[in-house]
Amino acid sequence: RSGMPRVKALQVQLMTAVGALMGTVVGLVAGDMPEVNRLVSCFIAGGFIYVATVDVLPSVLDDASLFQTSCELAAMTLGMLMMLGVAMLE
């Protein structure tokens, strides 16, 4: 539906799956190294913030009421604060 040919869509999906597996391996290996674990956690948090601001935020601000926008921004902020709390308690 995105205008991508079926073969190209399968290739992109395969790359995504391989990337997820590689990320899992890196996460498991980095979990045993505290200095690397800290850097990986920062990278992951930055990824979440990037996705929230680049993908989610514009869709929230398009055709939503002020109440809906406020609720979604509050939920996004609460999610970031929860990630910060988990990181500080580890």
Short mmCIF file of N, CA and C in Angstrom, two decimals:
data_model
loop_
_atom_site.label_atom_id
_atom_site.label_comp_id
_atom_site.label_asym_id
_atom_site.label_seq_id
_atom_site.Cartn_x
_atom_site.Cartn_y
_atom_site.Cartn_z
N ARG A 1 0.81 -1.20 0.00
CA ARG A 1 0.00 0.00 0.00
C ARG A 1 0.85 1.26 0.00
N SER A 2 2.12 1.13 0.35
CA SER A 2 2.98 2.30 0.38
C SER A 2 3.59 2.59 -0.98
N GLY A 3 3.24 1.83 -2.00
CA GLY A 3 3.78 2.03 -3.32
C GLY A 3 5.08 1.28 -3.55
N MET A 4 5.48 0.47 -2.59
CA MET A 4 6.71 -0.30 -2.71
C MET A 4 6.38 -1.65 -3.35
N PRO A 5 7.19 -2.08 -4.32
CA PRO A 5 6.95 -3.40 -4.90
C PRO A 5 7.07 -4.51 -3.85
N ARG A 6 6.40 -5.61 -4.09
CA ARG A 6 6.35 -6.71 -3.12
C ARG A 6 7.74 -7.24 -2.78
N VAL A 7 8.62 -7.40 -3.78
CA VAL A 7 9.97 -7.93 -3.53
C VAL A 7 10.76 -6.95 -2.67
N LYS A 8 10.66 -5.67 -2.97
CA LYS A 8 11.36 -4.64 -2.18
C LYS A 8 10.84 -4.63 -0.74
N ALA A 9 9.54 -4.77 -0.57
CA ALA A 9 8.96 -4.81 0.78
C ALA A 9 9.49 -6.01 1.56
N LEU A 10 9.63 -7.15 0.91
CA LEU A 10 10.18 -8.33 1.58
C LEU A 10 11.64 -8.11 1.96
N GLN A 11 12.40 -7.47 1.08
CA GLN A 11 13.80 -7.19 1.38
C GLN A 11 13.92 -6.23 2.57
N VAL A 12 13.10 -5.21 2.60
CA VAL A 12 13.13 -4.25 3.71
C VAL A 12 12.72 -4.95 5.01
N GLN A 13 11.72 -5.80 4.95
CA GLN A 13 11.28 -6.53 6.14
C GLN A 13 12.38 -7.45 6.65
N LEU A 14 13.10 -8.11 5.73
CA LEU A 14 14.21 -8.98 6.12
C LEU A 14 15.32 -8.17 6.78
N MET A 15 15.64 -7.01 6.23
CA MET A 15 16.66 -6.16 6.84
C MET A 15 16.24 -5.71 8.24
N THR A 16 14.98 -5.40 8.41
CA THR A 16 14.47 -5.01 9.72
C THR A 16 14.61 -6.15 10.72
N ALA A 17 14.27 -7.36 10.30
CA ALA A 17 14.36 -8.52 11.19
C ALA A 17 15.81 -8.82 11.55
N VAL A 18 16.71 -8.75 10.57
CA VAL A 18 18.14 -8.98 10.85
C VAL A 18 18.67 -7.90 11.79
N GLY A 19 18.26 -6.66 11.57
CA GLY A 19 18.67 -5.57 12.47
C GLY A 19 18.18 -5.78 13.89
N ALA A 20 16.96 -6.29 14.05
CA ALA A 20 16.44 -6.57 15.38
C ALA A 20 17.24 -7.66 16.07
N LEU A 21 17.58 -8.70 15.32
CA LEU A 21 18.40 -9.77 15.91
C LEU A 21 19.79 -9.27 16.29
N MET A 22 20.39 -8.46 15.43
CA MET A 22 21.71 -7.90 15.75
C MET A 22 21.63 -7.00 16.98
N GLY A 23 20.58 -6.23 17.08
CA GLY A 23 20.39 -5.37 18.25
C GLY A 23 20.23 -6.18 19.53
N THR A 24 19.54 -7.31 19.43
CA THR A 24 19.38 -8.19 20.58
C THR A 24 20.72 -8.74 21.04
N VAL A 25 21.54 -9.16 20.08
CA VAL A 25 22.87 -9.70 20.42
C VAL A 25 23.73 -8.61 21.07
N VAL A 26 23.73 -7.43 20.49
CA VAL A 26 24.52 -6.32 21.07
C VAL A 26 24.02 -6.00 22.47
N GLY A 27 22.72 -5.99 22.66
CA GLY A 27 22.17 -5.71 23.99
C GLY A 27 22.55 -6.76 25.01
N LEU A 28 22.52 -8.02 24.61
CA LEU A 28 22.90 -9.08 25.55
C LEU A 28 24.38 -9.02 25.90
N VAL A 29 25.22 -8.73 24.92
CA VAL A 29 26.66 -8.62 25.17
C VAL A 29 26.96 -7.38 26.02
N ALA A 30 26.32 -6.27 25.68
CA ALA A 30 26.57 -5.02 26.39
C ALA A 30 26.01 -5.04 27.81
N GLY A 31 25.07 -5.93 28.08
CA GLY A 31 24.48 -6.01 29.42
C GLY A 31 25.48 -6.41 30.48
N ASP A 32 26.57 -7.06 30.08
CA ASP A 32 27.58 -7.49 31.03
C ASP A 32 28.69 -6.45 31.23
N MET A 33 28.67 -5.38 30.44
CA MET A 33 29.70 -4.35 30.53
C MET A 33 29.07 -3.02 30.97
N PRO A 34 29.28 -2.62 32.22
CA PRO A 34 28.60 -1.42 32.73
C PRO A 34 28.89 -0.15 31.93
N GLU A 35 30.14 0.04 31.48
CA GLU A 35 30.45 1.27 30.76
C GLU A 35 29.77 1.31 29.39
N VAL A 36 29.65 0.17 28.74
CA VAL A 36 28.97 0.11 27.44
C VAL A 36 27.46 0.18 27.66
N ASN A 37 26.99 -0.43 28.72
CA ASN A 37 25.56 -0.43 29.04
C ASN A 37 25.03 0.99 29.16
N ARG A 38 25.80 1.85 29.76
CA ARG A 38 25.39 3.24 29.93
C ARG A 38 25.23 3.92 28.57
N LEU A 39 26.19 3.69 27.67
CA LEU A 39 26.12 4.30 26.34
C LEU A 39 24.95 3.75 25.54
N VAL A 40 24.72 2.45 25.64
CA VAL A 40 23.61 1.84 24.91
C VAL A 40 22.28 2.38 25.43
N SER A 41 22.17 2.56 26.73
CA SER A 41 20.93 3.11 27.30
C SER A 41 20.67 4.52 26.80
N CYS A 42 21.72 5.34 26.71
CA CYS A 42 21.56 6.70 26.19
C CYS A 42 21.14 6.67 24.72
N PHE A 43 21.72 5.78 23.94
CA PHE A 43 21.38 5.66 22.53
C PHE A 43 19.92 5.25 22.36
N ILE A 44 19.47 4.31 23.16
CA ILE A 44 18.08 3.84 23.08
C ILE A 44 17.12 4.95 23.49
N ALA A 45 17.44 5.65 24.57
CA ALA A 45 16.58 6.75 25.00
C ALA A 45 16.51 7.84 23.93
N GLY A 46 17.64 8.13 23.32
CA GLY A 46 17.65 9.11 22.23
C GLY A 46 16.79 8.66 21.06
N GLY A 47 16.81 7.36 20.77
CA GLY A 47 15.98 6.83 19.70
C GLY A 47 14.50 7.00 20.00
N PHE A 48 14.11 6.73 21.24
CA PHE A 48 12.71 6.91 21.62
C PHE A 48 12.29 8.38 21.51
N ILE A 49 13.15 9.27 21.98
CA ILE A 49 12.82 10.70 21.91
C ILE A 49 12.75 11.16 20.46
N TYR A 50 13.66 10.66 19.62
CA TYR A 50 13.63 11.01 18.20
C TYR A 50 12.32 10.56 17.55
N VAL A 51 11.93 9.32 17.79
CA VAL A 51 10.68 8.82 17.21
C VAL A 51 9.50 9.63 17.72
N ALA A 52 9.52 9.96 19.00
CA ALA A 52 8.41 10.73 19.57
C ALA A 52 8.30 12.11 18.95
N THR A 53 9.43 12.77 18.74
CA THR A 53 9.36 14.14 18.23
C THR A 53 9.19 14.21 16.72
N VAL A 54 9.75 13.27 15.98
CA VAL A 54 9.70 13.35 14.52
C VAL A 54 8.46 12.67 13.95
N ASP A 55 8.03 11.58 14.53
CA ASP A 55 6.92 10.81 13.97
C ASP A 55 5.61 11.07 14.70
N VAL A 56 5.62 10.99 16.00
CA VAL A 56 4.39 11.08 16.77
C VAL A 56 3.91 12.52 16.91
N LEU A 57 4.80 13.43 17.23
CA LEU A 57 4.40 14.81 17.50
C LEU A 57 3.69 15.49 16.33
N PRO A 58 4.19 15.40 15.10
CA PRO A 58 3.45 16.03 14.00
C PRO A 58 2.04 15.46 13.80
N SER A 59 1.88 14.15 13.98
CA SER A 59 0.55 13.57 13.83
C SER A 59 -0.38 14.00 14.95
N VAL A 60 0.18 14.26 16.12
CA VAL A 60 -0.63 14.73 17.25
C VAL A 60 -1.12 16.15 16.99
N LEU A 61 -0.27 16.97 16.41
CA LEU A 61 -0.59 18.37 16.25
C LEU A 61 -1.43 18.68 15.01
N ASP A 62 -1.66 17.70 14.15
CA ASP A 62 -2.37 17.95 12.90
C ASP A 62 -3.82 18.38 13.11
N ASP A 63 -4.68 17.43 13.35
CA ASP A 63 -6.12 17.72 13.42
C ASP A 63 -6.72 17.29 14.75
N ALA A 64 -6.05 17.58 15.84
CA ALA A 64 -6.56 17.15 17.13
C ALA A 64 -7.01 18.37 17.93
N SER A 65 -7.93 18.11 18.85
CA SER A 65 -8.38 19.19 19.72
C SER A 65 -7.29 19.49 20.75
N LEU A 66 -7.42 20.59 21.42
CA LEU A 66 -6.44 20.97 22.43
C LEU A 66 -6.40 19.93 23.54
N PHE A 67 -7.55 19.41 23.94
CA PHE A 67 -7.59 18.39 25.00
C PHE A 67 -6.88 17.12 24.56
N GLN A 68 -7.15 16.67 23.33
CA GLN A 68 -6.51 15.46 22.81
C GLN A 68 -5.00 15.64 22.72
N THR A 69 -4.57 16.79 22.20
CA THR A 69 -3.13 17.08 22.09
C THR A 69 -2.48 17.10 23.46
N SER A 70 -3.14 17.72 24.44
CA SER A 70 -2.60 17.80 25.79
C SER A 70 -2.48 16.41 26.42
N CYS A 71 -3.48 15.57 26.22
CA CYS A 71 -3.43 14.21 26.77
C CYS A 71 -2.30 13.40 26.14
N GLU A 72 -2.13 13.51 24.84
CA GLU A 72 -1.09 12.73 24.17
C GLU A 72 0.30 13.23 24.54
N LEU A 73 0.49 14.53 24.66
CA LEU A 73 1.78 15.06 25.09
C LEU A 73 2.08 14.68 26.54
N ALA A 74 1.05 14.69 27.38
CA ALA A 74 1.24 14.27 28.78
C ALA A 74 1.62 12.80 28.85
N ALA A 75 0.99 11.96 28.03
CA ALA A 75 1.33 10.53 28.02
C ALA A 75 2.75 10.32 27.51
N MET A 76 3.16 11.06 26.50
CA MET A 76 4.52 10.94 25.98
C MET A 76 5.54 11.38 27.04
N THR A 77 5.26 12.46 27.73
CA THR A 77 6.15 12.94 28.79
C THR A 77 6.20 11.94 29.94
N LEU A 78 5.07 11.37 30.29
CA LEU A 78 5.04 10.37 31.35
C LEU A 78 5.86 9.14 30.96
N GLY A 79 5.79 8.73 29.71
CA GLY A 79 6.60 7.61 29.23
C GLY A 79 8.08 7.90 29.35
N MET A 80 8.50 9.11 28.99
CA MET A 80 9.91 9.48 29.11
C MET A 80 10.35 9.51 30.57
N LEU A 81 9.49 10.02 31.43
CA LEU A 81 9.82 10.06 32.86
C LEU A 81 9.91 8.65 33.45
N MET A 82 9.05 7.76 32.97
CA MET A 82 9.12 6.37 33.45
C MET A 82 10.42 5.71 33.01
N MET A 83 10.86 5.98 31.77
CA MET A 83 12.15 5.44 31.32
C MET A 83 13.28 6.00 32.16
N LEU A 84 13.22 7.29 32.49
CA LEU A 84 14.23 7.90 33.33
C LEU A 84 14.23 7.27 34.72
N GLY A 85 13.04 7.02 35.28
CA GLY A 85 12.94 6.39 36.59
C GLY A 85 13.52 5.00 36.61
N VAL A 86 13.23 4.21 35.59
CA VAL A 86 13.79 2.87 35.50
C VAL A 86 15.30 2.93 35.40
N ALA A 87 15.82 3.86 34.59
CA ALA A 87 17.27 3.98 34.42
C ALA A 87 17.94 4.39 35.74
N MET A 88 17.30 5.23 36.51
CA MET A 88 17.90 5.69 37.77
C MET A 88 17.82 4.62 38.85
N LEU A 89 16.82 3.75 38.78
CA LEU A 89 16.67 2.72 39.80
C LEU A 89 17.52 1.47 39.53
N GLU A 90 18.05 1.36 38.31
CA GLU A 90 18.85 0.18 37.99
C GLU A 90 20.17 0.20 38.69
#
